[in-house]
CSV table of C-alpha atoms in Angstrom, one decimal:
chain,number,residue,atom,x,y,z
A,1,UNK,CA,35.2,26.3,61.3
A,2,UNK,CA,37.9,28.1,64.0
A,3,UNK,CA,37.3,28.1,67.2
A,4,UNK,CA,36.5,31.6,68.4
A,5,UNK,CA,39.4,33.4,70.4
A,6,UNK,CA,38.6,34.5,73.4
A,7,UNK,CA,38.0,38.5,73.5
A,8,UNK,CA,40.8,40.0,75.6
A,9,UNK,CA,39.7,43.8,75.7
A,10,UNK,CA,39.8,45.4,79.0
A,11,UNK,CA,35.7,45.6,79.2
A,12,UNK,CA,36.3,41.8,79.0
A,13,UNK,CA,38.7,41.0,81.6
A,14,UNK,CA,35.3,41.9,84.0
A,15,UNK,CA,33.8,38.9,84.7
A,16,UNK,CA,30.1,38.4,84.2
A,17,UNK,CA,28.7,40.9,87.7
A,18,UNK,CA,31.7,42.9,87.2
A,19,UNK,CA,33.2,41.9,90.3
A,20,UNK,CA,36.3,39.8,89.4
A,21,UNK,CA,39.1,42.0,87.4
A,22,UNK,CA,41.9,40.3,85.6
A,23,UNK,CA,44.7,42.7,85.1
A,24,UNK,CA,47.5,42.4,82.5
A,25,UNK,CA,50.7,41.1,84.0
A,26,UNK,CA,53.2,43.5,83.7
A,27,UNK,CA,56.3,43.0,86.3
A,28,UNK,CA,55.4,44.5,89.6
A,29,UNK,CA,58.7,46.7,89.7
A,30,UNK,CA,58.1,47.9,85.9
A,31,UNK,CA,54.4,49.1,87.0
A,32,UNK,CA,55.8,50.9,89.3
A,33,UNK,CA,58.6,52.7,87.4
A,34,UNK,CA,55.8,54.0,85.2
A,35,UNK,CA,53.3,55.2,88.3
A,36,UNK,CA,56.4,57.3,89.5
A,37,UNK,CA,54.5,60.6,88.6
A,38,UNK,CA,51.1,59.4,90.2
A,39,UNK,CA,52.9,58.2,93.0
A,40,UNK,CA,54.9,61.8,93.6
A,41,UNK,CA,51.2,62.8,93.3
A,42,UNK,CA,49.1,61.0,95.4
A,43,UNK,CA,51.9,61.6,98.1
A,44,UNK,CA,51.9,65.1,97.7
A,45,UNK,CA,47.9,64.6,98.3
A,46,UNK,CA,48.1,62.3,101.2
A,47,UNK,CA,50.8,65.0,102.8
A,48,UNK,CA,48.0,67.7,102.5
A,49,UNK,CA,45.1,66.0,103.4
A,50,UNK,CA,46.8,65.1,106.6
A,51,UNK,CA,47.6,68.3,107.7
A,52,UNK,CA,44.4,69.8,106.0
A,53,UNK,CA,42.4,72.1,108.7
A,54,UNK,CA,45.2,72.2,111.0
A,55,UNK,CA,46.6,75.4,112.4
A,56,UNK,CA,50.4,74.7,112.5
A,57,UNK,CA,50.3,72.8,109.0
A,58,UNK,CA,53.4,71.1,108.3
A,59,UNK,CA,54.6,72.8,111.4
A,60,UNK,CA,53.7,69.2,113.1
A,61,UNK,CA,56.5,67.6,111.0
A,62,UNK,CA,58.8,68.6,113.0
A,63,UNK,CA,56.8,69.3,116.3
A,64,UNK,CA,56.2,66.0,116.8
A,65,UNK,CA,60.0,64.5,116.6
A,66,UNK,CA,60.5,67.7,119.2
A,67,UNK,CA,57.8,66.9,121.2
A,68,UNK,CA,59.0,63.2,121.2
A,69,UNK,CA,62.1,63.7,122.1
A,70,UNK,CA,61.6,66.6,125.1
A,71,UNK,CA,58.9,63.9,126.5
A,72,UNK,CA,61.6,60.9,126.2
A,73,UNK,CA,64.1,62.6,127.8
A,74,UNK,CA,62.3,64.4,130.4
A,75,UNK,CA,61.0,60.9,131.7
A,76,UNK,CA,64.7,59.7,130.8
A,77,UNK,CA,66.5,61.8,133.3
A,78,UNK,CA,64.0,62.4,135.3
A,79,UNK,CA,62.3,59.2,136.5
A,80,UNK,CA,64.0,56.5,134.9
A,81,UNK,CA,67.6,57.6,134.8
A,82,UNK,CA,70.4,55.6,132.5
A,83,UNK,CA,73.8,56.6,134.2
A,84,UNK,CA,75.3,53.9,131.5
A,85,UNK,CA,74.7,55.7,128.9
A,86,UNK,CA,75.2,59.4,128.2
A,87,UNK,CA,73.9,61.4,126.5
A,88,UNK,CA,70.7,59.1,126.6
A,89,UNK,CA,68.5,61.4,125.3
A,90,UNK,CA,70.3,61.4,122.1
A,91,UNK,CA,71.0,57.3,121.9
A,92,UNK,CA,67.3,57.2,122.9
A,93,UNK,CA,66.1,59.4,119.8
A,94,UNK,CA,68.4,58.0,117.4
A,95,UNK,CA,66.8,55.0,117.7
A,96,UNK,CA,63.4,56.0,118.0
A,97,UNK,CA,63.6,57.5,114.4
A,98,UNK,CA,64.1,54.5,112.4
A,99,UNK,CA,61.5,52.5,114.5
A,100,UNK,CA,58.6,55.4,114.1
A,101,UNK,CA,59.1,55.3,110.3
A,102,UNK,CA,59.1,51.3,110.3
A,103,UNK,CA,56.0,51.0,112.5
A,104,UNK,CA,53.9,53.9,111.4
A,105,UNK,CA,54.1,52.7,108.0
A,106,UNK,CA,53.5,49.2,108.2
A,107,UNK,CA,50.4,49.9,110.5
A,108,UNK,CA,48.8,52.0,107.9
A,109,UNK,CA,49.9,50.5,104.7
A,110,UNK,CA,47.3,47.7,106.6
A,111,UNK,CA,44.1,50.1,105.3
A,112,UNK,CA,46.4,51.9,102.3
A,113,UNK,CA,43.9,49.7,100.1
A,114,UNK,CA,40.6,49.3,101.6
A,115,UNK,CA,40.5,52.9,102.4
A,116,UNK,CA,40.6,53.3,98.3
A,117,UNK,CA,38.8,51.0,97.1
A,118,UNK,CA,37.6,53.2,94.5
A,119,UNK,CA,41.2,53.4,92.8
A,120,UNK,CA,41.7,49.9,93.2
A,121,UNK,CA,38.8,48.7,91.4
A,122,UNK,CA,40.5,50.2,88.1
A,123,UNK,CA,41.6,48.3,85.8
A,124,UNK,CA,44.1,50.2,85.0
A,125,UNK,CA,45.2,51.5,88.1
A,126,UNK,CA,48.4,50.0,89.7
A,127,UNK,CA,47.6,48.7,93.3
A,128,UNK,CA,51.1,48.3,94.6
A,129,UNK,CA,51.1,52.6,94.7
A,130,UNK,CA,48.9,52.9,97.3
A,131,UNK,CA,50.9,51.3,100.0
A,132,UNK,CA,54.2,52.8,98.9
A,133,UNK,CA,52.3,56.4,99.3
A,134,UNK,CA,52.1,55.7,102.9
A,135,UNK,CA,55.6,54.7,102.6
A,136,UNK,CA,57.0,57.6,100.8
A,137,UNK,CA,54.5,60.1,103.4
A,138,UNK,CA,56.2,58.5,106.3
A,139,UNK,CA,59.8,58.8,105.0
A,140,UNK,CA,59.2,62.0,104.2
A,141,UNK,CA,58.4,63.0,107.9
A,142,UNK,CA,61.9,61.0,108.7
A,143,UNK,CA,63.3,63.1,106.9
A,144,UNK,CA,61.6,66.8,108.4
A,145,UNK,CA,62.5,64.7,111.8
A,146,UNK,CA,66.2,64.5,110.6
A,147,UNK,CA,67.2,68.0,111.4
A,148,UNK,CA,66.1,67.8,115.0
A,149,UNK,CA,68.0,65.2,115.2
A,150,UNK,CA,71.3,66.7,113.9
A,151,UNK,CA,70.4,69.6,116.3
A,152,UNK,CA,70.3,67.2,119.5
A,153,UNK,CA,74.0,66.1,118.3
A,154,UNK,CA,75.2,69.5,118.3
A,155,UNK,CA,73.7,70.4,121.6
A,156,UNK,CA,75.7,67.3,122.9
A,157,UNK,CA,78.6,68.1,121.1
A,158,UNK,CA,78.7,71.5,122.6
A,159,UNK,CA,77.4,70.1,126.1
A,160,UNK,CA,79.3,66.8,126.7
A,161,UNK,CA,81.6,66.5,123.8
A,162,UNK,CA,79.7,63.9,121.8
A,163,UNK,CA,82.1,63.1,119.0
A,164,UNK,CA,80.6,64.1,115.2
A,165,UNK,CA,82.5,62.1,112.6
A,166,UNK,CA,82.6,61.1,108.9
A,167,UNK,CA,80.0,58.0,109.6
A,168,UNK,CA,77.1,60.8,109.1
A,169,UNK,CA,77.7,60.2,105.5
A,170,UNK,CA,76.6,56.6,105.5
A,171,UNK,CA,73.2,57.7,106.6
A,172,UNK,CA,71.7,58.2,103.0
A,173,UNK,CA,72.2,54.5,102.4
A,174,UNK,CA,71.0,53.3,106.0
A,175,UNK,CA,68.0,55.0,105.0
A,176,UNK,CA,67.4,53.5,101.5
A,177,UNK,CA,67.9,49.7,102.4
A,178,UNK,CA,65.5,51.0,105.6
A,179,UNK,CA,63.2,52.2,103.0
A,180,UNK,CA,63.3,49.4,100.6
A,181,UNK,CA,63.1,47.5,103.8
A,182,UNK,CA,59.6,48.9,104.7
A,183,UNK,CA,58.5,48.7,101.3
A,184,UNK,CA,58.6,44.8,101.5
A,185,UNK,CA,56.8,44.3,104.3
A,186,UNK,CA,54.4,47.0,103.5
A,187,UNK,CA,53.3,45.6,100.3
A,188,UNK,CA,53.1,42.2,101.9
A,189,UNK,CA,50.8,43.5,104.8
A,190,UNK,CA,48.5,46.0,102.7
A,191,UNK,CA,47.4,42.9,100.4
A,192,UNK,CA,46.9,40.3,102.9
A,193,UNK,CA,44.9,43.1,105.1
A,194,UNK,CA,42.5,43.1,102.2
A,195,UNK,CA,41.5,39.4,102.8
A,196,UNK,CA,42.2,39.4,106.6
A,197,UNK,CA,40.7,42.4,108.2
A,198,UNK,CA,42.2,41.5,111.4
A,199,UNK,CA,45.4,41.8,110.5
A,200,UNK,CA,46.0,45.9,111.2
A,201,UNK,CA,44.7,44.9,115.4
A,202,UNK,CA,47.3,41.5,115.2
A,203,UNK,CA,50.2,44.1,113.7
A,204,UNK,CA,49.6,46.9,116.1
A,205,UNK,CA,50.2,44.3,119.0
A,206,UNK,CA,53.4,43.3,117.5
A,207,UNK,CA,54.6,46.2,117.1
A,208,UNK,CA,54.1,47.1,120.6
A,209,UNK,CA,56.2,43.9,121.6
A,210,UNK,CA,58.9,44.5,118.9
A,211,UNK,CA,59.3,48.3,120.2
A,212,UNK,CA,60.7,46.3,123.4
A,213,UNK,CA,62.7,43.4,121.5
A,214,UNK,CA,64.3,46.3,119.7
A,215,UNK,CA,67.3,48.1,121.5
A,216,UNK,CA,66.1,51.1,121.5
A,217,UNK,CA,65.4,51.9,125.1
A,218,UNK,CA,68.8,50.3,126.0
A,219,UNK,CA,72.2,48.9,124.6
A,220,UNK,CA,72.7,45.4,123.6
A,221,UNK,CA,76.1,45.6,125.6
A,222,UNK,CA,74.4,46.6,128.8
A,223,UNK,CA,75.3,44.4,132.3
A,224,UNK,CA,71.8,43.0,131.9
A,225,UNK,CA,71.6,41.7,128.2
A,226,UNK,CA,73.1,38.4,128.0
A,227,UNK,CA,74.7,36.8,125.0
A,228,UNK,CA,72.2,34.9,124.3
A,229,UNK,CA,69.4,37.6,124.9
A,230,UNK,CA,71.8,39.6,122.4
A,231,UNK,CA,71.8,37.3,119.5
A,232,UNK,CA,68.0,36.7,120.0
A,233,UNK,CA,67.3,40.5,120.1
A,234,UNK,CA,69.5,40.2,116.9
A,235,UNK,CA,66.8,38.5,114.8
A,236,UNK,CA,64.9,41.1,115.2
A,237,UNK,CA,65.0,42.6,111.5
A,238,UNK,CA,64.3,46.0,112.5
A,239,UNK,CA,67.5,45.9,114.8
A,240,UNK,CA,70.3,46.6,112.3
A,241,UNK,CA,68.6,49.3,111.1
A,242,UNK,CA,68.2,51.0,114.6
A,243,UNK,CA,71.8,50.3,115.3
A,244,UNK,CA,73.2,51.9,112.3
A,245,UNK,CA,71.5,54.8,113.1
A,246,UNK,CA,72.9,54.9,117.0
A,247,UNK,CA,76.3,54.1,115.4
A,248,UNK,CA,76.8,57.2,113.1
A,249,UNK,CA,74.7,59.3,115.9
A,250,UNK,CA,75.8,58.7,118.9
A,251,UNK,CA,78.8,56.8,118.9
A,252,UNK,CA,80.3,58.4,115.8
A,253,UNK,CA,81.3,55.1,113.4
A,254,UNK,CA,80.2,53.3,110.6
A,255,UNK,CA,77.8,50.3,111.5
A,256,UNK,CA,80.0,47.4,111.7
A,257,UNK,CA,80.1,44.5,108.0
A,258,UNK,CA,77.8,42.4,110.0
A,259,UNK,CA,75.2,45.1,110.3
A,260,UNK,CA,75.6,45.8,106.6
A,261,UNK,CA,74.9,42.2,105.4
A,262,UNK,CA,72.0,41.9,107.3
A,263,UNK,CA,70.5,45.4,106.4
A,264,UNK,CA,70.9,44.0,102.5
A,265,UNK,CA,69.9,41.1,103.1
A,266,UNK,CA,66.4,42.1,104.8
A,267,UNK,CA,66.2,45.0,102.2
A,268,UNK,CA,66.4,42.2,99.5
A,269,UNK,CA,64.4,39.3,101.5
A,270,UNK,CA,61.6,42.2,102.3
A,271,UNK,CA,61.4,43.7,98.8
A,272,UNK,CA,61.1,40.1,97.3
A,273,UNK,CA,58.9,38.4,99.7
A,274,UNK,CA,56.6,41.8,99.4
A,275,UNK,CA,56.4,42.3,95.7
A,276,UNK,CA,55.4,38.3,95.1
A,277,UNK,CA,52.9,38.2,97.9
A,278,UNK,CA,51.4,41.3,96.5
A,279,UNK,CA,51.5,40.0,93.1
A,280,UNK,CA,49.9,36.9,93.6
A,281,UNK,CA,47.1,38.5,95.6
A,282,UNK,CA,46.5,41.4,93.2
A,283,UNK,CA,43.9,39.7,91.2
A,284,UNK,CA,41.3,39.2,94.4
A,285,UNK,CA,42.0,42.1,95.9
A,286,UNK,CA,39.0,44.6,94.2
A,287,UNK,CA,36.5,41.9,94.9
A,288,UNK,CA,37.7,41.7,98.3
A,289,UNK,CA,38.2,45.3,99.0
């Protein structure tokens, strides 16, 4: 007599109590390929919702990134002047766009799954979307934030003769490997939230300190930045990214090799540390959620 096969239907993969889902293994990257239209969806959603009620609508887009960078530069100039560096308002928000896209998504991709648990319990449903529609929400506000910030290099252009040059046109690519970037440590920090609740409270407070050990407020070739101090700040992953965009913006070149390699090389460590954390974690997480 054969020994009976074990049934491997999808009502079966639910462990006896329904709480444990096995899910077939399909490579994270390919299951996303094929989500592409629920993920262009459920962005589109996320977009509305968060604006939903509101009187200026997508207005806020780009009246906050205004709003930002009046309230930086009036405290700038007025209180805390920077005679070093000129036009600081411009170095100052050229640098704050990269690191508002990088923290705003990481902190929320900490509740992208918990806050829907009902999709995630799904067997079918793909869990590695719902952290990369917080991803693709915040890149898309980058983007609405982008024209103000062209505007602000005009205004210096026409003000103190802040050069424009050809090093704009590296910024699509600074903003993929900054995306794909995110995306890593996104994935990685939406599973693990799952299991460790306090994980969004411990990542808020790091990104507080890592706002200040990135050079965003100042220039690592400052008087007061050591060399020491400079490579330190230099570990800081988020830091090529934030100088790449100050190159092309304010000082009009391309981000120097070294700056390149290490945006790659995050991009790929990030992407490949976050896909196999999530990946190993998938399995618990609707039991957990």
């Amino acid at each position: 007599m054969s020994k009976p096969q074990p049934d491997s239907s999808p009502a079966a993969q639910k462990q006896e109590g329904g709480t444990r889902i096995r899910r077939r293994h399909t490579p994270p990257v390919m299951q996303i390929f094929r989500a592409r239209a629920l993920l262009v969806a459920l962005t589109s959603r996320d977009l509305k919702a968060r604006y939903r009620g509101s009187i200026l609508g997508y207005f806020w887009s780009l009246a906050n990134p205004l709003l930002m960078l009046a309230v930086y530069t009036f405290v700038f100039t007025t209180f805390f002047r920077r005679f070093d560096i000129h036009p600081y308002a411009l170095f100052l928000f050229a640098g704050i766009l990269p690191w508002t896209y990088f923290s705003g998504a990481v902190l929320e991709s900490t509740t992208a799954i918990s806050a829907n648990s009902a999709l995630i319990k799904k067997v079918t449903f793909p869990g590695e979307i719902l952290p990369l529609v917080v991803i693709t929400a915040h890149l898309v506000h980058l983007i609405l934030a982008l024209p103000i910030l062209f505007g602000a290099l005009v205004i210096a252009r026409l003000t103190v003769g802040t050069p424009i040059g050809v090093s704009l046109t590296a910024l699509p690519l600074i903003i993929l490997l900054l995306a794909i970037f995110v995306a890593g440590v996104s994935l990685a920090c939406s599973a693990i939230a799952v299991l460790f609740r306090d994980l969004r409270d411990i990542v808020a407070n790091l990104l507080n300190l890592g706002f200040f050990l990135t050079p965003i407020l100042y220039s690592l070739e400052a008087e007061f930045i050591t060399p020491i101090i400079a490579r330190i700040l230099r570990i800081n992953p988020v830091t090529p990214f934030v100088l790449a965009f100050q190159d092309i913006f304010f000082f009009s070149r391309f981000p120097p090799t070294s700056d390149w390699v290490l945006m790659v090389f995050y991009a790929l460590a990030s992407i490949t540390i976050g896909l196999i954390v999530f990946d190993r974690l998938r399995d618990t997480l609707a039991e957990a959620v």
